[in-house]
PDB file of C-alpha atoms in Angstrom:
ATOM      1  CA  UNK K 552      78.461 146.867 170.622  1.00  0.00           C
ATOM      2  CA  UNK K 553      81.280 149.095 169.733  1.00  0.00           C
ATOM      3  CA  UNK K 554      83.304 149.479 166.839  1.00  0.00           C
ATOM      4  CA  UNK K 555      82.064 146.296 164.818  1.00  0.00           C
ATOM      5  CA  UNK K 556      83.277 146.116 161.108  1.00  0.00           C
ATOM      6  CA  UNK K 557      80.479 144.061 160.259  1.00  0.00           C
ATOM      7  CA  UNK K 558      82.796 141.755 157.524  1.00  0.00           C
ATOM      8  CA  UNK K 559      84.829 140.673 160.683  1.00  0.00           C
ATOM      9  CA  UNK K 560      81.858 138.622 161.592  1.00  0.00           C
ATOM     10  CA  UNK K 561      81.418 137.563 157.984  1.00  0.00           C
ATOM     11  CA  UNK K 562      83.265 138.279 154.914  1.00  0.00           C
ATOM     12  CA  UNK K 563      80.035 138.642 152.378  1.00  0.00           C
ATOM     13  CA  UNK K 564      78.364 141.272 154.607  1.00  0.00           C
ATOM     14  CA  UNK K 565      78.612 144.681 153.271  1.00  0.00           C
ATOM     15  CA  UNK K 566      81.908 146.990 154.672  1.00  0.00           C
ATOM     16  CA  UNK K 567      79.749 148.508 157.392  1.00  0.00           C
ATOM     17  CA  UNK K 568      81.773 149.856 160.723  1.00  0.00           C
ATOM     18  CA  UNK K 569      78.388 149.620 163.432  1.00  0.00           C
ATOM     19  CA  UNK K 570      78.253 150.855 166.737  1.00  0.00           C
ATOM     20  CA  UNK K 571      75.107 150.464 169.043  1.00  0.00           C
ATOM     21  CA  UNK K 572      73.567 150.798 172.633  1.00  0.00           C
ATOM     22  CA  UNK K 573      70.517 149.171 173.709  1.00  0.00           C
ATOM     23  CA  UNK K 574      68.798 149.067 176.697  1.00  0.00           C
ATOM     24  CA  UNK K 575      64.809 148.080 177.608  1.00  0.00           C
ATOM     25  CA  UNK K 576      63.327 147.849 181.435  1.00  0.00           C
ATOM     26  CA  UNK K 577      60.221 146.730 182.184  1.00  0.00           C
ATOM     27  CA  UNK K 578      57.970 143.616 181.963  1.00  0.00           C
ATOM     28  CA  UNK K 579      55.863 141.371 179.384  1.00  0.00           C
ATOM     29  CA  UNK K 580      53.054 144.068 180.382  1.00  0.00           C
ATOM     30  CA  UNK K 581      54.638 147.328 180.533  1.00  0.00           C
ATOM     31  CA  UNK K 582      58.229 148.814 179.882  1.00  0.00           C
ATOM     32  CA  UNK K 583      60.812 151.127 178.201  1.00  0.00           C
ATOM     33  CA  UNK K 584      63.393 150.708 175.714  1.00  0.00           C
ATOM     34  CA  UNK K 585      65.833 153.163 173.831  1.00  0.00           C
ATOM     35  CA  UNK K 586      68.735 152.546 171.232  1.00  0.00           C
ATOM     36  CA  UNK K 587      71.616 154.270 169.713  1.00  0.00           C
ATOM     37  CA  UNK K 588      73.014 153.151 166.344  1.00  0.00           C
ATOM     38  CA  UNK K 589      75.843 154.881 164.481  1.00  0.00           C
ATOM     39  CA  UNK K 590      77.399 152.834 161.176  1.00  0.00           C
ATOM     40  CA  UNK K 591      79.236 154.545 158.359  1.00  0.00           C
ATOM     41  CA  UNK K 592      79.795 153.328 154.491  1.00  0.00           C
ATOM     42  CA  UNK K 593      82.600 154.243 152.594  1.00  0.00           C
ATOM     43  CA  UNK K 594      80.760 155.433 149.637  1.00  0.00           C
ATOM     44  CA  UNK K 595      77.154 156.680 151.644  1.00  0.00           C
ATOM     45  CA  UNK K 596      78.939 158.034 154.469  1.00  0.00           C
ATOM     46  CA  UNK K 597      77.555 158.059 157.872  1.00  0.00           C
ATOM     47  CA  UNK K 598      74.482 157.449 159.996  1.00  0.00           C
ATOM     48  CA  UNK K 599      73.256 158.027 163.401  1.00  0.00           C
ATOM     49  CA  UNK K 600      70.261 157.050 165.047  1.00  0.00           C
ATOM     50  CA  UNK K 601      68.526 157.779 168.018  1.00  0.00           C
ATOM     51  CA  UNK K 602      65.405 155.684 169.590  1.00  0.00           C
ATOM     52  CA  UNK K 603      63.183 155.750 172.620  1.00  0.00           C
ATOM     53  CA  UNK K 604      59.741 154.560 173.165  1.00  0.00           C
ATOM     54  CA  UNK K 605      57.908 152.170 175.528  1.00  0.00           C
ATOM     55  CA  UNK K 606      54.892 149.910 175.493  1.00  0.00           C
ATOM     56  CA  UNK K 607      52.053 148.929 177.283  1.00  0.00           C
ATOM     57  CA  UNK K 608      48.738 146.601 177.167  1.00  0.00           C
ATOM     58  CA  UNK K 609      47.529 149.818 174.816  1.00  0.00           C
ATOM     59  CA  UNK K 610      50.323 149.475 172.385  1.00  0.00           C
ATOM     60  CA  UNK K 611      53.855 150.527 171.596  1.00  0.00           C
ATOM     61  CA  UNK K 612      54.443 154.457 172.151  1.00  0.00           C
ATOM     62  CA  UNK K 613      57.954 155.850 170.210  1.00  0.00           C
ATOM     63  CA  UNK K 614      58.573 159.161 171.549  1.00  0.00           C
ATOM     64  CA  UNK K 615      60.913 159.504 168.748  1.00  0.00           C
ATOM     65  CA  UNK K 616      63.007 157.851 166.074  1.00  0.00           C
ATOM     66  CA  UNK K 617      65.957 160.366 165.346  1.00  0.00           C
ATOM     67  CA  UNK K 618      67.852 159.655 162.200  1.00  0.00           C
ATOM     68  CA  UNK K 619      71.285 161.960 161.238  1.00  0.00           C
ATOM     69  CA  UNK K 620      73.076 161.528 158.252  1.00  0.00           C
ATOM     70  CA  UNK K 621      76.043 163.959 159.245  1.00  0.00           C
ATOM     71  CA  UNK K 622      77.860 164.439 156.098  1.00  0.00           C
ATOM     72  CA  UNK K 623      74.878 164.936 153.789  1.00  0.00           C
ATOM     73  CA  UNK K 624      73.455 167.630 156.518  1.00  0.00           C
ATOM     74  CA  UNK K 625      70.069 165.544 156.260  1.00  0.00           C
ATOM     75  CA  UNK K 626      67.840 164.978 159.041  1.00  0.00           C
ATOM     76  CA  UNK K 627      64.671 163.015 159.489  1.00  0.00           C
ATOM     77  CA  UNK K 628      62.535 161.920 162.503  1.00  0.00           C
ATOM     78  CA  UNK K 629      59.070 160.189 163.743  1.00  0.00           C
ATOM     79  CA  UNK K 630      57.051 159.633 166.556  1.00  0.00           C
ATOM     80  CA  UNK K 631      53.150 158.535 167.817  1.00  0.00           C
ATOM     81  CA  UNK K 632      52.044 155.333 168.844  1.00  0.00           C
ATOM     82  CA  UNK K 633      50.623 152.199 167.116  1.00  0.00           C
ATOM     83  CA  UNK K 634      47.513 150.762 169.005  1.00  0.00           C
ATOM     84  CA  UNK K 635      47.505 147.185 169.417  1.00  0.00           C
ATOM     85  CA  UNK K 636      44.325 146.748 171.396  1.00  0.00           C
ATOM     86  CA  UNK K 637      41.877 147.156 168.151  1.00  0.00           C
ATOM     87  CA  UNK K 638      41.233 144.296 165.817  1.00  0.00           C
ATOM     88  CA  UNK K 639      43.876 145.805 163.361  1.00  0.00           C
ATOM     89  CA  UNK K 640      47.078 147.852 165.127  1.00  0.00           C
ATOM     90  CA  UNK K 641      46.000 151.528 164.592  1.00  0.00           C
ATOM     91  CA  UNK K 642      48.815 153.827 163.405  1.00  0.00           C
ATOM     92  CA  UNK K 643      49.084 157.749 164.454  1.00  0.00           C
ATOM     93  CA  UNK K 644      52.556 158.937 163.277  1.00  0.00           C
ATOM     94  CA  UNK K 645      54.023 161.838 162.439  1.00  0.00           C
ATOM     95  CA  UNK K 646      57.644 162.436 160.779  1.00  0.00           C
ATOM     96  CA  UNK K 647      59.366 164.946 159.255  1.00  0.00           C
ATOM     97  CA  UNK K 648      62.771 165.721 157.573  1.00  0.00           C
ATOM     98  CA  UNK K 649      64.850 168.305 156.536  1.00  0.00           C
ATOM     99  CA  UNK K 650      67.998 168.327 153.863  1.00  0.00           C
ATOM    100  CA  UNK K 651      66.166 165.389 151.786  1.00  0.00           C
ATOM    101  CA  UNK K 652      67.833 164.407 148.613  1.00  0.00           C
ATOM    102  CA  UNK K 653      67.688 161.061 146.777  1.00  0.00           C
ATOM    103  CA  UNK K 654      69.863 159.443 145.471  1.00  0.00           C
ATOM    104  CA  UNK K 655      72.946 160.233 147.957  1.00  0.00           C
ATOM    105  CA  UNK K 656      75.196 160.425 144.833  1.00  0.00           C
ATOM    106  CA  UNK K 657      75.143 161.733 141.745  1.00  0.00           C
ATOM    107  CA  UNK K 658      71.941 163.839 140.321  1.00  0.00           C
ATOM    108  CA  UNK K 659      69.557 163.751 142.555  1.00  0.00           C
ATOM    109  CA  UNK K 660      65.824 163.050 141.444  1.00  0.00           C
ATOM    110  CA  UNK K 661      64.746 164.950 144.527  1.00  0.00           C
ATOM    111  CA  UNK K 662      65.541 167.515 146.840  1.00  0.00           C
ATOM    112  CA  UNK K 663      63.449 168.368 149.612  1.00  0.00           C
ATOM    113  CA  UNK K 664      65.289 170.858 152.066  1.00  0.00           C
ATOM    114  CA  UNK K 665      62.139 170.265 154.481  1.00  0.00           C
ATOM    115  CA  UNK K 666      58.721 168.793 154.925  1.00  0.00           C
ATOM    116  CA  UNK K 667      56.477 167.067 156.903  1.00  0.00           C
ATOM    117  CA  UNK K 668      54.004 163.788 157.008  1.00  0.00           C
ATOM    118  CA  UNK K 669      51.403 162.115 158.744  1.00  0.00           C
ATOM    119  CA  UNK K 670      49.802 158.666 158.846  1.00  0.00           C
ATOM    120  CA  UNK K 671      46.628 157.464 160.744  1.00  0.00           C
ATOM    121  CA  UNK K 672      44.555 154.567 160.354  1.00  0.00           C
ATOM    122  CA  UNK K 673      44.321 150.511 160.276  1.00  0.00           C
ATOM    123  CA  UNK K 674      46.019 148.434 157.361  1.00  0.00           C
ATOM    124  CA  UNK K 675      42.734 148.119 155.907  1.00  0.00           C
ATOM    125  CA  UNK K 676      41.697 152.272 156.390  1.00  0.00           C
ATOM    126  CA  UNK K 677      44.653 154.382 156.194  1.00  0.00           C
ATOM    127  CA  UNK K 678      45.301 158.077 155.461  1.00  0.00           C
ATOM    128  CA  UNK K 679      48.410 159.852 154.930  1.00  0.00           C
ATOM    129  CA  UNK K 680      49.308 163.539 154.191  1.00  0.00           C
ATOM    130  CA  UNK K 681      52.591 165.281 153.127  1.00  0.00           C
ATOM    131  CA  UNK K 682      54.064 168.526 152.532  1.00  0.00           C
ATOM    132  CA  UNK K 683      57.193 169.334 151.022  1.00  0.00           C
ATOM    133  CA  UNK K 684      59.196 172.242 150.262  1.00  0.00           C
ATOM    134  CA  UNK K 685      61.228 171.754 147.016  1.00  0.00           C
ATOM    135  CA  UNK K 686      64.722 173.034 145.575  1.00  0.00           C
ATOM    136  CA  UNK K 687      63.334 176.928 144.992  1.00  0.00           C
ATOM    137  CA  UNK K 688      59.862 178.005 145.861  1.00  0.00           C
ATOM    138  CA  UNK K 689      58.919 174.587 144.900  1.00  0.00           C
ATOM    139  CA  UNK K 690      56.325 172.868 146.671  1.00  0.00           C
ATOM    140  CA  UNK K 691      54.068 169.504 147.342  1.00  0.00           C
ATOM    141  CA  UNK K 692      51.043 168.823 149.103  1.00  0.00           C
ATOM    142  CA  UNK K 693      49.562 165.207 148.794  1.00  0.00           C
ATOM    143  CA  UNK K 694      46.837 162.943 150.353  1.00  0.00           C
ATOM    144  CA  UNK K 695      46.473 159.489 150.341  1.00  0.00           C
ATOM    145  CA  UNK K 696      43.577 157.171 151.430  1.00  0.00           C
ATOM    146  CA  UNK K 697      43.071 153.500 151.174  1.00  0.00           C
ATOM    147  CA  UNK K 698      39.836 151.748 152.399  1.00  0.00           C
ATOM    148  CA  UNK K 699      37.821 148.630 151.275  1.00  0.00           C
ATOM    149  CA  UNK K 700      40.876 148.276 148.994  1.00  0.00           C
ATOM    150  CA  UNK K 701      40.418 151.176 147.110  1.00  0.00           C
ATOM    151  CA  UNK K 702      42.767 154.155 147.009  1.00  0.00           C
ATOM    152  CA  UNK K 703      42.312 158.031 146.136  1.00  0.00           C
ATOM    153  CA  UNK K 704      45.301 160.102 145.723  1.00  0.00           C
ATOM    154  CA  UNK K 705      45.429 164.243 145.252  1.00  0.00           C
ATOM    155  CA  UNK K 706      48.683 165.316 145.134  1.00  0.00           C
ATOM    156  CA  UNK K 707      48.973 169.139 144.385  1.00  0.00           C
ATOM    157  CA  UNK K 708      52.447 171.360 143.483  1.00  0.00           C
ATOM    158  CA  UNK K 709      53.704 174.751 142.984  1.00  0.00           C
ATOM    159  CA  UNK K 710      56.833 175.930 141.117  1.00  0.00           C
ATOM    160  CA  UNK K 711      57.745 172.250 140.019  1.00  0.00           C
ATOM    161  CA  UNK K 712      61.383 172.132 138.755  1.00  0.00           C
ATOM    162  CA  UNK K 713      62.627 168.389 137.343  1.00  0.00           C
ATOM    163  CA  UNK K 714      65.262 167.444 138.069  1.00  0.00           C
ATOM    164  CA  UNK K 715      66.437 169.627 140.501  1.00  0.00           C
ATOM    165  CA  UNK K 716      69.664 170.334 138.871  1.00  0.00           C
ATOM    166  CA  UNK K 717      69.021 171.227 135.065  1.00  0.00           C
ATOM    167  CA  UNK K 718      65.633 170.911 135.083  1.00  0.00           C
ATOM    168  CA  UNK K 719      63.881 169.706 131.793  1.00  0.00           C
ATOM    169  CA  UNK K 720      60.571 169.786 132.987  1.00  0.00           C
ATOM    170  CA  UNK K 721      58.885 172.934 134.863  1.00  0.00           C
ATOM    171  CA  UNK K 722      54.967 173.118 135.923  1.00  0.00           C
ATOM    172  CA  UNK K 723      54.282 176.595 138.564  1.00  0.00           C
ATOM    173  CA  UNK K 724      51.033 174.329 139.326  1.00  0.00           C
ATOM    174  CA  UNK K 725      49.370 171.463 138.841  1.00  0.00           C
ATOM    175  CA  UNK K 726      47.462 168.419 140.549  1.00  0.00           C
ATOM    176  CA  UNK K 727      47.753 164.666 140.074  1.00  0.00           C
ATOM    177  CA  UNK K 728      43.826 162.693 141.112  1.00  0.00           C
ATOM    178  CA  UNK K 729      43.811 158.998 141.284  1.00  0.00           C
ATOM    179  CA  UNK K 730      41.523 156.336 142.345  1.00  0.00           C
ATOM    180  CA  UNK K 731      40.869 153.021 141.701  1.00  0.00           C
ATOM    181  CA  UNK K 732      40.666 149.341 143.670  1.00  0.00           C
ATOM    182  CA  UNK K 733      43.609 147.014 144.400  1.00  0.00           C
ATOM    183  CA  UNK K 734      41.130 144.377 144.414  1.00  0.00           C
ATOM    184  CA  UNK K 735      44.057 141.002 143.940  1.00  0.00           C
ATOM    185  CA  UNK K 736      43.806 140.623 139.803  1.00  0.00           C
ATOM    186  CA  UNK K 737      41.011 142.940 139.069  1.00  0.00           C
ATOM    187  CA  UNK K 738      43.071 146.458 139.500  1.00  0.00           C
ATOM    188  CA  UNK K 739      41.217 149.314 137.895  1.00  0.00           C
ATOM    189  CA  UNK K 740      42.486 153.221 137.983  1.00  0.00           C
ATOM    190  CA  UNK K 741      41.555 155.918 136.885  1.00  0.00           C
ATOM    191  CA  UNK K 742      43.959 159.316 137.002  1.00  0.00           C
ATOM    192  CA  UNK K 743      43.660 163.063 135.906  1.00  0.00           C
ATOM    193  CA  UNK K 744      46.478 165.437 135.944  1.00  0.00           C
ATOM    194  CA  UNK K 745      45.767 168.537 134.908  1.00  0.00           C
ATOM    195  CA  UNK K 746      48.393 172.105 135.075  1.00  0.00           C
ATOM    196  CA  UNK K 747      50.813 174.222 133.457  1.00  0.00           C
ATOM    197  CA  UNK K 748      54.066 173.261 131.577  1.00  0.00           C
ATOM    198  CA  UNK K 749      56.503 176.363 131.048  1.00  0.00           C
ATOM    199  CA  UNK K 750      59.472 175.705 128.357  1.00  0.00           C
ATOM    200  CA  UNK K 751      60.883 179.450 129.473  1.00  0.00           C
ATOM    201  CA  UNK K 752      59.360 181.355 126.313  1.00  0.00           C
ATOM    202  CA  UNK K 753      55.572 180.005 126.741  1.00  0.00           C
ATOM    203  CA  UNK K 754      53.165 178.205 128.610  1.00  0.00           C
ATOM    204  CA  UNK K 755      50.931 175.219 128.335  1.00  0.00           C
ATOM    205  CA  UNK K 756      47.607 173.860 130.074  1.00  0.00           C
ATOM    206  CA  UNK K 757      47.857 170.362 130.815  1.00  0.00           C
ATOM    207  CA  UNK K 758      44.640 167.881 131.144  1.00  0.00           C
ATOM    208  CA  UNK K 759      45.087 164.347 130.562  1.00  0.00           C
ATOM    209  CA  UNK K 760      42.828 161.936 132.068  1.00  0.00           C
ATOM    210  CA  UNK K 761      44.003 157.972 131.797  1.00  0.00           C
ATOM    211  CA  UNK K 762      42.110 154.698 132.638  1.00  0.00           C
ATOM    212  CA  UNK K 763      43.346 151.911 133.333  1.00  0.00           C
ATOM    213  CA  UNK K 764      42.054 148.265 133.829  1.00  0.00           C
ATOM    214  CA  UNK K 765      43.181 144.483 134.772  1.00  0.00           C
ATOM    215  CA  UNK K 766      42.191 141.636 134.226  1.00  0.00           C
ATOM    216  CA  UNK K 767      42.841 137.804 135.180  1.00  0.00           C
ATOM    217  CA  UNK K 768      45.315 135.716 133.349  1.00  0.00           C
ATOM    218  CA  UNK K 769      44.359 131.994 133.855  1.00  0.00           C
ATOM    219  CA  UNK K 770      43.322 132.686 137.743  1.00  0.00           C
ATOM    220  CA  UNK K 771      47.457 133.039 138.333  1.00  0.00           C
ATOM    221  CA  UNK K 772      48.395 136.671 137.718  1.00  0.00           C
ATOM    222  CA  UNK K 773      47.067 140.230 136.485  1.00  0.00           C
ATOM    223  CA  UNK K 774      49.392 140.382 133.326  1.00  0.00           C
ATOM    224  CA  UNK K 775      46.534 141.745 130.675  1.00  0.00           C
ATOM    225  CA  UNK K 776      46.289 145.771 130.893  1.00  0.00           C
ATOM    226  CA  UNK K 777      44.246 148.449 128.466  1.00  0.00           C
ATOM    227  CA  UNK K 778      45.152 152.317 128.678  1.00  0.00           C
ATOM    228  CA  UNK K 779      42.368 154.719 127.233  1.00  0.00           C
TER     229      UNK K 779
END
């Protein structure tokens, strides 16, 4: 396609300009494929991205998913494979990014001028790591796991500035723990965080530790909740 302003096709459908490329060669068995997208908004700006992977009777292999936001100088990108041989596909990715910042306009909540992430594992066993530089010296390592449908989190920082811009809350360390099921209508977490919250003239230790707990509400929905 070239040069499609998406409301020309219809008029409800956001004021996107799209232009794409695809191509695939192969088989049912074994092949390649590779894309290139570039649409613009008039209030985001513009994106670009770049895709090529194949497949086989393995799975599907991405040698990389390339995505360019020119005018916000932000750049993020993945690639592994996903197994599809197994009993559940079987993820191994790895992406990273650099000139993060969310939201695109106004104050931003974050700003990440680089990091990195990985993700491994079945639906039902996953584990994911990150690592991200923040505005500053700022800094965030996390891990995730989820198995038998329970999940741990550990998510650790280092000079912690929020929000970026004026920030009203600063921690130079800390660390977020959380576990608990996601059993359906019988949640149950419990969290610690425990750090250091500096106001400029002094410093605090942090260590709060929460529970929480669901329960059923007429065998429909998990809408009754306790915090200790």
């Amino acid at each position: 396609y070239k040069r499609q302003v998406l409301q020309s096709l219809r008029t409800d459908m956001p004021p996107y300009t799209l232009d794409a490329r695809i191509s695939a060669a192969g088989d049912a068995a074994e092949g390649r494929f590779s894309a290139l997208l570039d649409t613009s908004d008039p209030t985001l700006g513009s994106l670009h991205a770049d895709l090529n992977g194949g497949y086989d009777g393995v799975g599907l292999l991405l040698d990389h998913l390339v995505l360019t936001m020119p005018d916000h100088a932000a750049t993020a990108e993945v690639s592994g494979r996903v197994l599809l041989d197994q009993a559940q596909p079987v993820a191994e990715l790895k992406g990273s990014w650099q000139g993060l910042r969310w939201p695109l306009q106004g104050e931003p909540v974050i700003e990440s001028p680089r990091g990195a992430m990985e993700i491994n594992g079945t639906p039902d066993d996953l584990s994911a790591e990150v690592a991200m530089a923040l505005a500053g010296d700022g800094r965030i390592q996390g891990q995730v796991g989820y198995r038998q449908q329970q999940l741990d989190v550990q998510i650790d920082w280092r000079s912690l500035a929020w929000p970026p811009s004026e920030p009203r809350v600063k921690s130079p360390e800390g660390r977020l723990q959380a576990s608990g099921g996601l059993q359906r209508c019988h949640p149950g977490f419990q969290a610690k965080v425990g750090g250091v919250q500096d106001d400029g003239a002094s410093q605090q230790h942090l260590d709060i530790t929460a529970t929480v707990t669901g329960n059923d509400h007429r065998d429909r929905h998990c809408l009754l909740y306790t915090v200790k």
